[in-house]
Amino acid sequence: MDISFIGSGNLAWHLAPALDNVGYTVKEVYSRDPKHARALVGRLYQADVKSTLDFSDSPSDIFIIAVSDDAIQDIVREIILPDDSILVHTSGSQSLNLLGFAATLNTGVFYPLQTFSKAKKVDFNDIPIFIESEVDEVNKVLMKMAKSISKKAKTISSENRKALHVAAVFASNFSNHMLTISKSIAEKYGVDFEVLKPLIAETLNKSINIGPENAQTGPAKRGDMEILDTHLEFLKDDPDVAEIYRIISQHIIDQSE
Amino acid sequence: MDISFIGSGNLAWHLAPALDNVGYTVKEVYSRDPKHARALVGRLYQADVKSTLDFSDSPSDIFIIAVSDDAIQDIVREIILPDDSILVHTSGSQSLNLLGFAATLNTGVFYPLQTFSKAKKVDFNDIPIFIESEVDEVNKVLMKMAKSISKKAKTISSENRKALHVAAVFASNFSNHMLTISKSIAEKYGVDFEVLKPLIAETLNKSINIGPENAQTGPAKRGDMEILDTHLEFLKDDPDVAEIYRIISQHIIDQSE
């Protein structure tokens, strides 16, 4: 089957070549910035840069919207598709209904659960891909496409995909922000963040292996109020960080009871 | 030099054999629970179980308190030491002054920055060890001991050690708690936490490699208020988790400006 990509960001950068390599043919790449589209085309066998969203003469069967969440709606309003084509978005947080405006009923979601950056090679084989569609035939096509690159393809409802996305925000975005705060506290006192890396690696390793609920340690888990007070006092020059410290500690205490 | 351990918990479990293996001799292990002391003695070459805190006849030169933070003070009040011995604690959060009650001026801190569990083998070589003492001779002895097992031995002040400990709480305890929340959200909707593990591994990998401040992604980082509102609405049955979501997102937004 032939595919057109709308968007040439971090996800498209890896997903388009991955599909190109397993028997799909990416024919077209559209991007608001043609330079970005050209760069992605350079990674593909037979693709051309597409400069408008009028795909009425497109040879493609599947149109993959891989743009930031807030740009999807504008794309859907503008895009012109050939008959019987399949339109999917790749967002974890946007509902399937968002594609309801498009001039096709063959809509779906194709959501690879991973964080992508252009510089870092990824192996799709291990990346869970979540499929959603209300049309059986679309579901089949998307599941086949997902299975062609990943051994972790699953169907999911919009509601559960939202839960998954909120869970991913905590697991990825917020855990990363804890490291950002950690680094800024350490560096404020001239302590190199490097020294914390073995601890971070071991913590996460343990968390993944025995489950985070079993890996919890620290003053809040022990209910050590004296240390908690000392730390809050220590953080008093940065009330926002102190409040984050307080509220997470309280939640750990509540869950330990 | 000869060493006695007060405490036989997770840290002592790994630290005592590590020192035993590089030319120090652990002579005695004291624990409130003699069964625990015996178990640790079983991992050592020449150690005996010590059943009281009266060490006046002890052959040891260094006494290492490796107990939970809130138990240190009681130990210090009770312990009887031979003349000229060195007394250290191993806590990240307790000040050196806590040892001021002891009948020796040769006090110090010997703080290995890692999370330990009995079941998991550790390589001290990569674990940063932080040394503090106001007595030059003690500093030298502790630094030599730290360097004998780790290539990351450093001196640190009480103030900076506190900063390091607060930083470690964010990096380790709080990032782990983000995973706990993530898991409970996922499982509430029947989504297996397994599917989030590749994302967690990649996020932390990226964070360690390019720095957490450069690895931040997600709706808060993008300032995507629509998604934030959807997620807060999604979490409304659990106000504590919703508040944690809100306050961390706000901090990410504030830092992105």
Short mmCIF file of C-alpha atoms in Angstrom, two decimals:
data_model
loop_
_atom_site.label_atom_id
_atom_site.label_comp_id
_atom_site.label_asym_id
_atom_site.label_seq_id
_atom_site.Cartn_x
_atom_site.Cartn_y
_atom_site.Cartn_z
CA MET A 1 0.00 0.00 0.00
CA ASP A 2 1.07 3.56 -0.65
CA ILE A 3 1.32 6.18 2.02
CA SER A 4 1.47 9.97 2.23
CA PHE A 5 2.79 11.74 5.28
CA ILE A 6 1.43 15.06 6.45
CA GLY A 7 4.12 16.37 8.75
CA SER A 8 7.86 15.76 8.84
CA GLY A 9 8.63 16.13 12.53
CA ASN A 10 10.31 13.70 14.91
CA LEU A 11 7.75 10.92 14.56
CA ALA A 12 7.44 11.10 10.74
CA TRP A 13 11.24 11.22 10.57
CA HIS A 14 11.44 7.68 11.98
CA LEU A 15 8.04 6.20 11.06
CA ALA A 16 8.14 6.95 7.32
CA PRO A 17 11.48 5.15 6.69
CA ALA A 18 10.39 2.27 8.98
CA LEU A 19 7.28 1.70 6.81
CA ASP A 20 9.29 2.22 3.63
CA ASN A 21 11.55 -0.63 4.73
CA VAL A 22 8.87 -3.25 5.26
CA GLY A 23 7.04 -3.14 1.92
CA TYR A 24 4.96 0.02 2.15
CA THR A 25 5.84 2.85 -0.19
CA VAL A 26 5.84 6.40 1.07
CA LYS A 27 4.88 8.44 -2.01
CA GLU A 28 4.49 11.96 -0.66
CA VAL A 29 5.58 14.14 2.23
CA TYR A 30 3.78 17.39 3.02
CA SER A 31 5.12 19.88 5.54
CA ARG A 32 4.34 23.51 6.20
CA ASP A 33 8.07 24.00 5.81
CA PRO A 34 9.09 22.46 2.42
CA LYS A 35 12.72 22.30 3.62
CA HIS A 36 11.68 19.84 6.33
CA ALA A 37 9.65 17.82 3.81
CA ARG A 38 12.70 17.65 1.50
CA ALA A 39 14.91 16.42 4.36
CA LEU A 40 12.51 13.57 5.12
CA VAL A 41 12.11 12.76 1.40
CA GLY A 42 15.88 12.30 1.37
CA ARG A 43 15.45 9.37 3.76
CA LEU A 44 12.89 7.61 1.53
CA TYR A 45 13.04 5.55 -1.67
CA GLN A 46 10.35 7.04 -3.93
CA ALA A 47 8.76 9.96 -2.15
CA ASP A 48 8.15 13.45 -3.49
CA VAL A 49 7.64 16.71 -1.65
CA LYS A 50 3.98 17.72 -1.69
CA SER A 51 3.43 21.47 -1.44
CA THR A 52 -0.33 21.66 -0.86
CA LEU A 53 -2.94 19.67 1.07
CA ASP A 54 -4.85 18.90 -2.12
CA PHE A 55 -4.29 15.14 -2.43
CA SER A 56 -7.18 14.55 -4.89
CA ASP A 57 -4.76 13.10 -7.49
CA SER A 58 -2.63 11.26 -4.94
CA PRO A 59 -1.67 7.64 -5.60
CA SER A 60 -1.70 6.90 -1.86
CA ASP A 61 -4.11 4.66 0.07
CA ILE A 62 -3.20 5.83 3.57
CA PHE A 63 -2.67 9.41 4.77
CA ILE A 64 -0.80 9.74 8.04
CA ILE A 65 -1.08 13.04 9.92
CA ALA A 66 2.04 13.30 12.07
CA VAL A 67 1.97 16.90 13.29
CA SER A 68 1.68 18.51 16.71
CA ASP A 69 -1.68 18.00 18.42
CA ASP A 70 -2.88 21.56 17.95
CA ALA A 71 -2.19 21.53 14.20
CA ILE A 72 -4.29 18.42 13.44
CA GLN A 73 -7.63 20.21 13.28
CA ASP A 74 -6.44 22.76 10.69
CA ILE A 75 -5.02 19.97 8.54
CA VAL A 76 -8.29 18.05 8.71
CA ARG A 77 -10.27 21.14 7.63
CA GLU A 78 -8.00 21.81 4.65
CA ILE A 79 -7.02 18.40 3.37
CA ILE A 80 -8.60 17.05 0.16
CA LEU A 81 -8.39 13.27 -0.16
CA PRO A 82 -8.91 10.81 -3.01
CA ASP A 83 -11.95 8.53 -2.72
CA ASP A 84 -11.83 5.58 -0.32
CA SER A 85 -8.58 6.65 1.27
CA ILE A 86 -7.73 6.09 4.91
CA LEU A 87 -6.87 9.06 7.13
CA VAL A 88 -5.15 8.57 10.49
CA HIS A 89 -3.58 10.75 13.14
CA THR A 90 -0.74 9.66 15.40
CA SER A 91 -1.58 11.51 18.60
CA GLY A 92 -1.90 9.96 22.03
CA SER A 93 -4.21 12.61 23.33
CA GLN A 94 -6.51 13.53 20.44
CA SER A 95 -9.77 11.70 19.95
CA LEU A 96 -10.64 9.79 16.82
CA ASN A 97 -13.60 12.17 16.36
CA LEU A 98 -11.20 14.96 15.52
CA LEU A 99 -10.98 13.39 12.05
CA GLY A 100 -14.78 13.54 11.70
CA PHE A 101 -14.57 16.72 9.60
CA ALA A 102 -12.58 14.98 6.90
CA ALA A 103 -14.22 13.87 3.65
CA THR A 104 -13.69 10.20 4.39
CA LEU A 105 -15.29 7.83 6.87
CA ASN A 106 -12.18 5.67 6.85
CA THR A 107 -10.49 7.31 9.81
CA GLY A 108 -8.31 5.90 12.51
CA VAL A 109 -5.56 6.47 15.05
CA PHE A 110 -2.06 5.02 14.78
CA TYR A 111 -0.26 5.95 18.03
CA PRO A 112 3.30 4.77 18.66
CA LEU A 113 3.99 5.21 22.39
CA GLN A 114 7.50 6.57 22.43
CA THR A 115 9.41 9.84 22.56
CA PHE A 116 11.24 10.59 19.33
CA SER A 117 14.10 12.87 18.42
CA LYS A 118 15.62 13.16 14.98
CA ALA A 119 19.18 12.52 16.12
CA LYS A 120 18.38 9.27 17.93
CA LYS A 121 17.84 6.04 16.00
CA VAL A 122 14.83 4.03 17.15
CA ASP A 123 13.84 0.38 16.85
CA PHE A 124 10.09 0.27 16.22
CA ASN A 125 10.08 -3.44 16.99
CA ASP A 126 9.88 -2.72 20.73
CA ILE A 127 7.60 0.32 20.53
CA PRO A 128 3.96 -0.34 21.44
CA ILE A 129 1.63 0.92 18.68
CA PHE A 130 -2.01 1.55 19.55
CA ILE A 131 -4.68 1.34 16.87
CA GLU A 132 -8.19 2.72 16.92
CA SER A 133 -10.91 2.84 14.28
CA GLU A 134 -14.67 2.39 14.12
CA VAL A 135 -14.39 0.83 10.66
CA ASP A 136 -13.44 -2.87 10.67
CA GLU A 137 -11.59 -2.69 7.38
CA VAL A 138 -9.53 0.31 8.55
CA ASN A 139 -8.75 -1.48 11.78
CA LYS A 140 -7.41 -4.43 9.81
CA VAL A 141 -5.27 -2.27 7.53
CA LEU A 142 -3.82 -0.30 10.46
CA MET A 143 -3.21 -3.39 12.57
CA LYS A 144 -1.38 -5.03 9.67
CA MET A 145 0.72 -1.87 9.21
CA ALA A 146 1.49 -1.70 12.95
CA LYS A 147 2.43 -5.39 13.09
CA SER A 148 4.71 -4.98 10.10
CA ILE A 149 7.04 -2.76 12.14
CA SER A 150 6.30 -3.61 15.80
CA LYS A 151 5.76 -6.77 17.77
CA LYS A 152 3.63 -4.77 20.24
CA ALA A 153 0.60 -3.69 18.18
CA LYS A 154 -2.69 -3.39 20.08
CA THR A 155 -6.16 -1.94 19.57
CA ILE A 156 -7.30 0.60 22.15
CA SER A 157 -10.39 2.73 22.76
CA SER A 158 -10.24 6.55 22.80
CA GLU A 159 -10.95 6.51 26.55
CA ASN A 160 -8.15 4.05 27.32
CA ARG A 161 -5.79 5.86 24.97
CA LYS A 162 -6.43 9.02 27.00
CA ALA A 163 -5.64 7.13 30.22
CA LEU A 164 -2.49 5.84 28.57
CA HIS A 165 -1.51 9.35 27.55
CA VAL A 166 -2.04 10.78 31.05
CA ALA A 167 -0.04 7.83 32.42
CA ALA A 168 2.69 8.59 29.88
CA VAL A 169 2.81 12.24 30.99
CA PHE A 170 3.55 11.10 34.56
CA ALA A 171 5.97 8.35 33.52
CA SER A 172 7.91 10.39 31.02
CA ASN A 173 7.35 14.16 31.19
CA PHE A 174 6.98 14.46 34.96
CA SER A 175 9.70 11.99 35.93
CA ASN A 176 12.00 13.94 33.60
CA HIS A 177 10.99 17.21 35.27
CA MET A 178 11.92 15.74 38.66
CA LEU A 179 15.41 15.28 37.23
CA THR A 180 15.43 18.87 35.96
CA ILE A 181 14.58 20.17 39.44
CA SER A 182 17.16 17.82 40.95
CA LYS A 183 19.84 19.11 38.62
CA SER A 184 19.08 22.75 39.34
CA ILE A 185 19.21 22.19 43.13
CA ALA A 186 22.50 20.29 42.85
CA GLU A 187 24.11 22.86 40.57
CA LYS A 188 22.98 25.79 42.72
CA TYR A 189 25.26 24.32 45.40
CA GLY A 190 28.10 23.51 43.05
CA VAL A 191 27.36 19.78 43.10
CA ASP A 192 27.86 18.19 39.68
CA PHE A 193 24.66 16.47 38.47
CA GLU A 194 26.93 13.65 37.22
CA VAL A 195 27.18 12.26 40.77
CA LEU A 196 23.42 11.63 40.80
CA LYS A 197 23.37 9.57 37.62
CA PRO A 198 24.24 6.16 39.14
CA LEU A 199 21.43 6.70 41.67
CA ILE A 200 18.97 7.62 38.92
CA ALA A 201 19.93 4.61 36.81
CA GLU A 202 19.64 2.22 39.77
CA THR A 203 16.32 3.69 40.94
CA LEU A 204 14.70 3.40 37.53
CA ASN A 205 16.19 -0.02 36.97
CA LYS A 206 14.71 -1.23 40.24
CA SER A 207 11.41 0.48 39.53
CA ILE A 208 11.07 -1.24 36.16
CA ASN A 209 12.09 -4.62 37.59
CA ILE A 210 10.14 -4.87 40.84
CA GLY A 211 7.45 -2.26 40.12
CA PRO A 212 7.59 1.40 41.23
CA GLU A 213 5.19 0.79 44.13
CA ASN A 214 7.72 -1.68 45.58
CA ALA A 215 10.78 0.43 44.81
CA GLN A 216 9.74 3.56 46.73
CA THR A 217 12.27 4.74 49.31
CA GLY A 218 13.14 8.03 50.97
CA PRO A 219 12.04 10.23 53.87
CA ALA A 220 8.37 10.48 52.81
CA LYS A 221 8.07 6.70 52.46
CA ARG A 222 9.62 6.30 55.92
CA GLY A 223 7.31 8.99 57.29
CA ASP A 224 10.38 10.88 58.51
CA MET A 225 8.74 14.25 59.26
CA GLU A 226 11.91 15.75 60.68
CA ILE A 227 13.77 15.34 57.37
CA LEU A 228 10.75 16.55 55.41
CA ASP A 229 10.69 19.74 57.51
CA THR A 230 14.44 20.24 57.08
CA HIS A 231 14.10 19.86 53.32
CA LEU A 232 11.13 22.26 53.11
CA GLU A 233 13.11 24.78 55.13
CA PHE A 234 16.06 24.24 52.78
CA LEU A 235 13.81 24.94 49.76
CA LYS A 236 12.12 28.02 51.20
CA ASP A 237 13.78 30.41 48.70
CA ASP A 238 11.96 28.60 45.89
CA PRO A 239 8.33 28.30 47.05
CA ASP A 240 7.17 26.55 43.85
CA VAL A 241 9.72 23.78 44.23
CA ALA A 242 8.99 23.58 47.97
CA GLU A 243 5.29 23.15 47.17
CA ILE A 244 6.07 20.39 44.65
CA TYR A 245 8.22 18.72 47.34
CA ARG A 246 5.42 19.02 49.89
CA ILE A 247 2.58 17.76 47.74
CA ILE A 248 4.44 14.74 46.32
CA SER A 249 5.75 13.81 49.79
CA GLN A 250 2.22 14.04 51.19
CA HIS A 251 0.95 11.76 48.43
CA ILE A 252 3.69 9.20 49.14
CA ILE A 253 2.82 9.36 52.86
CA ASP A 254 -0.92 8.93 52.14
CA GLN A 255 -0.26 5.93 49.93
CA SER A 256 2.07 4.33 52.49
CA GLU A 257 -0.57 4.26 55.20
CA MET B 1 42.42 -0.92 59.81
CA ASP B 2 39.68 -2.68 61.71
CA ILE B 3 36.04 -1.73 61.50
CA SER B 4 32.88 -2.30 63.50
CA PHE B 5 29.45 -1.87 61.97
CA ILE B 6 26.50 -0.59 63.95
CA GLY B 7 23.53 -1.63 61.86
CA SER B 8 23.04 -4.47 59.40
CA GLY B 9 20.51 -3.00 56.97
CA ASN B 10 20.74 -2.63 53.21
CA LEU B 11 23.78 -0.35 53.20
CA ALA B 12 25.81 -2.33 55.77
CA TRP B 13 24.87 -5.51 53.90
CA HIS B 14 26.89 -4.30 50.88
CA LEU B 15 29.40 -1.90 52.42
CA ALA B 16 30.85 -4.25 55.05
CA PRO B 17 31.81 -7.02 52.57
CA ALA B 18 33.12 -4.40 50.10
CA LEU B 19 35.52 -3.06 52.75
CA ASP B 20 36.36 -6.61 53.90
CA ASN B 21 37.47 -7.35 50.34
CA VAL B 22 39.95 -4.48 49.95
CA GLY B 23 42.15 -4.96 53.02
CA TYR B 24 40.01 -3.63 55.85
CA THR B 25 38.81 -6.13 58.44
CA VAL B 26 35.29 -5.93 59.74
CA LYS B 27 35.57 -7.26 63.30
CA GLU B 28 32.12 -6.69 64.76
CA VAL B 29 28.53 -6.22 63.69
CA TYR B 30 25.95 -4.82 66.09
CA SER B 31 22.26 -4.82 65.31
CA ARG B 32 19.17 -4.36 67.46
CA ASP B 33 18.07 -7.64 65.92
CA PRO B 34 20.91 -10.18 66.52
CA LYS B 35 19.50 -12.37 63.72
CA HIS B 36 20.24 -9.59 61.23
CA ALA B 37 23.73 -9.13 62.68
CA ARG B 38 24.40 -12.86 62.31
CA ALA B 39 23.25 -12.81 58.67
CA LEU B 40 25.71 -10.02 57.86
CA VAL B 41 28.51 -11.71 59.84
CA GLY B 42 27.96 -14.69 57.55
CA ARG B 43 29.08 -12.52 54.62
CA LEU B 44 32.34 -11.48 56.33
CA TYR B 45 35.72 -13.14 56.99
CA GLN B 46 36.44 -12.52 60.68
CA ALA B 47 33.49 -10.66 62.15
CA ASP B 48 31.61 -11.48 65.34
CA VAL B 49 28.13 -10.50 66.40
CA LYS B 50 28.23 -7.76 69.01
CA SER B 51 25.25 -7.74 71.35
CA THR B 52 25.71 -4.42 73.16
CA LEU B 53 26.85 -0.90 72.25
CA ASP B 54 29.70 -1.09 74.77
CA PHE B 55 32.73 -1.16 72.46
CA SER B 56 35.26 -0.19 75.18
CA ASP B 57 37.24 -3.39 74.57
CA SER B 58 36.79 -3.35 70.80
CA PRO B 59 39.82 -3.96 68.56
CA SER B 60 38.37 -1.65 65.90
CA ASP B 61 39.67 1.73 64.75
CA ILE B 62 36.58 2.85 62.83
CA PHE B 63 32.94 2.58 63.90
CA ILE B 64 30.42 2.92 61.11
CA ILE B 65 26.82 3.73 62.03
CA ALA B 66 24.67 2.43 59.21
CA VAL B 67 21.15 2.66 60.60
CA SER B 68 18.05 4.62 59.63
CA ASP B 69 18.32 8.37 60.14
CA ASP B 70 16.06 8.55 63.15
CA ALA B 71 17.97 5.82 65.00
CA ILE B 72 21.37 7.53 64.80
CA GLN B 73 20.88 9.82 67.77
CA ASP B 74 19.97 7.00 70.16
CA ILE B 75 23.02 5.03 69.07
CA VAL B 76 25.28 8.04 69.64
CA ARG B 77 23.89 8.53 73.16
CA GLU B 78 24.43 4.89 74.11
CA ILE B 79 27.62 3.89 72.34
CA ILE B 80 30.84 3.50 74.35
CA LEU B 81 33.97 3.73 72.23
CA PRO B 82 37.64 2.87 72.80
CA ASP B 83 40.06 5.80 72.95
CA ASP B 84 41.05 7.55 69.71
CA SER B 85 38.52 5.72 67.62
CA ILE B 86 36.75 7.21 64.65
CA LEU B 87 32.95 7.37 64.56
CA VAL B 88 31.07 8.01 61.32
CA HIS B 89 27.50 7.94 60.13
CA THR B 90 26.43 7.14 56.58
CA SER B 91 23.39 9.39 56.19
CA GLY B 92 22.82 11.84 53.39
CA SER B 93 20.57 14.05 55.41
CA GLN B 94 21.99 14.10 58.95
CA SER B 95 24.53 16.71 59.95
CA LEU B 96 27.98 15.88 61.20
CA ASN B 97 27.06 17.62 64.48
CA LEU B 98 24.71 14.78 65.31
CA LEU B 99 27.82 12.85 66.36
CA GLY B 100 28.83 15.66 68.72
CA PHE B 101 27.40 13.81 71.73
CA ALA B 102 29.78 10.90 71.26
CA ALA B 103 32.85 10.50 73.48
CA THR B 104 35.23 11.07 70.59
CA LEU B 105 36.15 14.16 68.61
CA ASN B 106 37.12 11.97 65.66
CA THR B 107 33.79 12.09 63.91
CA GLY B 108 32.87 12.12 60.26
CA VAL B 109 30.35 11.28 57.56
CA PHE B 110 30.79 8.55 54.99
CA TYR B 111 27.84 8.86 52.58
CA PRO B 112 27.56 6.53 49.58
CA LEU B 113 24.98 8.07 47.21
CA GLN B 114 22.99 5.07 46.05
CA THR B 115 19.84 3.13 46.82
CA PHE B 116 20.58 -0.33 48.22
CA SER B 117 18.55 -3.48 48.54
CA LYS B 118 19.85 -6.73 49.95
CA ALA B 119 18.85 -8.83 46.96
CA LYS B 120 20.64 -6.65 44.42
CA LYS B 121 24.43 -6.84 43.99
CA VAL B 122 26.14 -3.45 43.78
CA ASP B 123 29.44 -2.30 42.37
CA PHE B 124 30.81 0.36 44.72
CA ASN B 125 33.33 1.38 42.11
CA ASP B 126 30.77 3.60 40.38
CA ILE B 127 29.01 4.84 43.50
CA PRO B 128 29.94 8.38 44.57
CA ILE B 129 31.02 8.46 48.22
CA PHE B 130 30.92 11.79 50.05
CA ILE B 131 33.22 12.41 53.01
CA GLU B 132 32.96 15.05 55.69
CA SER B 133 34.99 15.70 58.82
CA GLU B 134 36.38 18.68 60.70
CA VAL B 135 39.44 16.68 61.73
CA ASP B 136 42.16 16.48 59.07
CA GLU B 137 43.36 13.06 60.14
CA VAL B 138 39.82 11.65 60.07
CA ASN B 139 39.28 13.16 56.64
CA LYS B 140 42.39 11.38 55.38
CA VAL B 141 41.39 8.03 56.85
CA LEU B 142 37.85 8.26 55.44
CA MET B 143 39.01 9.45 52.04
CA LYS B 144 41.45 6.56 51.83
CA MET B 145 38.70 4.15 52.80
CA ALA B 146 36.30 5.66 50.23
CA LYS B 147 38.92 5.54 47.49
CA SER B 148 39.68 1.91 48.28
CA ILE B 149 36.22 0.90 47.07
CA SER B 150 35.07 3.74 44.78
CA LYS B 151 36.65 5.79 42.04
CA LYS B 152 34.23 8.62 42.88
CA ALA B 153 35.24 9.71 46.39
CA LYS B 154 34.76 13.40 47.22
CA THR B 155 34.73 15.66 50.25
CA ILE B 156 31.58 17.68 50.80
CA SER B 157 30.27 20.18 53.37
CA SER B 158 27.18 19.49 55.49
CA GLU B 159 25.33 22.25 53.60
CA ASN B 160 26.16 20.81 50.18
CA ARG B 161 25.43 17.29 51.35
CA LYS B 162 21.97 18.50 52.32
CA ALA B 163 21.52 20.02 48.84
CA LEU B 164 22.68 16.73 47.36
CA HIS B 165 20.19 14.82 49.48
CA VAL B 166 17.28 17.07 48.48
CA ALA B 167 18.39 16.71 44.86
CA ALA B 168 18.49 12.93 45.33
CA VAL B 169 14.95 12.92 46.72
CA PHE B 170 13.71 14.58 43.51
CA ALA B 171 15.88 12.45 41.22
CA SER B 172 15.15 9.13 42.86
CA ASN B 173 12.17 9.11 45.25
CA PHE B 174 9.96 11.55 43.34
CA SER B 175 10.73 10.31 39.83
CA ASN B 176 9.88 6.82 41.12
CA HIS B 177 6.61 8.10 42.56
CA MET B 178 5.70 9.55 39.16
CA LEU B 179 6.00 6.00 37.83
CA THR B 180 3.80 4.70 40.66
CA ILE B 181 1.08 7.22 39.78
CA SER B 182 1.50 6.38 36.10
CA LYS B 183 1.08 2.68 36.79
CA SER B 184 -2.06 3.16 38.88
CA ILE B 185 -3.69 5.34 36.18
CA ALA B 186 -2.83 2.83 33.46
CA GLU B 187 -4.04 -0.18 35.45
CA LYS B 188 -7.27 1.55 36.48
CA TYR B 189 -8.12 1.50 32.75
CA GLY B 190 -6.88 -2.02 32.15
CA VAL B 191 -3.75 -0.84 30.37
CA ASP B 192 -0.72 -2.99 31.23
CA PHE B 193 2.11 -0.86 32.70
CA GLU B 194 4.48 -2.98 30.60
CA VAL B 195 3.61 -0.91 27.50
CA LEU B 196 5.01 2.22 29.18
CA LYS B 197 8.41 0.71 29.93
CA PRO B 198 10.09 1.41 26.57
CA LEU B 199 8.97 5.05 26.89
CA ILE B 200 10.34 5.29 30.43
CA ALA B 201 13.66 3.74 29.43
CA GLU B 202 14.03 6.04 26.42
CA THR B 203 13.04 9.16 28.38
CA LEU B 204 15.54 8.52 31.15
CA ASN B 205 18.21 7.52 28.71
CA LYS B 206 17.74 10.79 26.83
CA SER B 207 17.58 12.77 30.06
CA ILE B 208 20.88 11.34 31.27
CA ASN B 209 22.56 11.86 27.89
CA ILE B 210 21.46 15.34 26.85
CA GLY B 211 20.42 16.69 30.26
CA PRO B 212 16.85 16.66 31.64
CA GLU B 213 16.33 20.35 30.85
CA ASN B 214 16.90 19.55 27.15
CA ALA B 215 14.88 16.34 27.18
CA GLN B 216 11.59 17.81 28.39
CA THR B 217 8.61 17.10 26.12
CA GLY B 218 4.85 16.88 26.58
CA PRO B 219 1.78 19.12 26.70
CA ALA B 220 3.06 21.41 29.49
CA LYS B 221 6.35 22.00 27.67
CA ARG B 222 4.40 22.84 24.48
CA GLY B 223 2.05 25.08 26.49
CA ASP B 224 -0.88 23.04 25.17
CA MET B 225 -3.56 24.28 27.57
CA GLU B 226 -6.32 22.35 25.84
CA ILE B 227 -4.66 18.99 26.59
CA LEU B 228 -3.82 20.08 30.13
CA ASP B 229 -7.50 20.87 30.74
CA THR B 230 -8.58 17.55 29.24
CA HIS B 231 -6.14 15.69 31.49
CA LEU B 232 -7.20 17.59 34.62
CA GLU B 233 -10.83 16.80 33.79
CA PHE B 234 -9.82 13.16 33.28
CA LEU B 235 -8.19 13.10 36.73
CA LYS B 236 -11.02 14.84 38.58
CA ASP B 237 -11.98 11.70 40.56
CA ASP B 238 -8.56 11.78 42.21
CA PRO B 239 -8.06 15.41 43.33
CA ASP B 240 -4.62 14.75 44.87
CA VAL B 241 -3.23 13.33 41.64
CA ALA B 242 -4.94 16.12 39.68
CA GLU B 243 -3.24 18.70 41.92
CA ILE B 244 0.15 17.02 41.41
CA TYR B 245 -0.50 17.11 37.65
CA ARG B 246 -1.46 20.78 37.80
CA ILE B 247 1.43 21.99 39.92
CA ILE B 248 4.16 20.13 38.01
CA SER B 249 2.69 21.23 34.66
CA GLN B 250 2.60 24.85 35.88
CA HIS B 251 6.26 24.60 36.92
CA ILE B 252 7.23 23.20 33.51
CA ILE B 253 5.29 26.04 31.83
CA ASP B 254 6.93 28.67 34.06
CA GLN B 255 10.39 27.30 33.30
CA SER B 256 9.70 27.17 29.55
CA GLU B 257 8.92 30.87 29.30
#
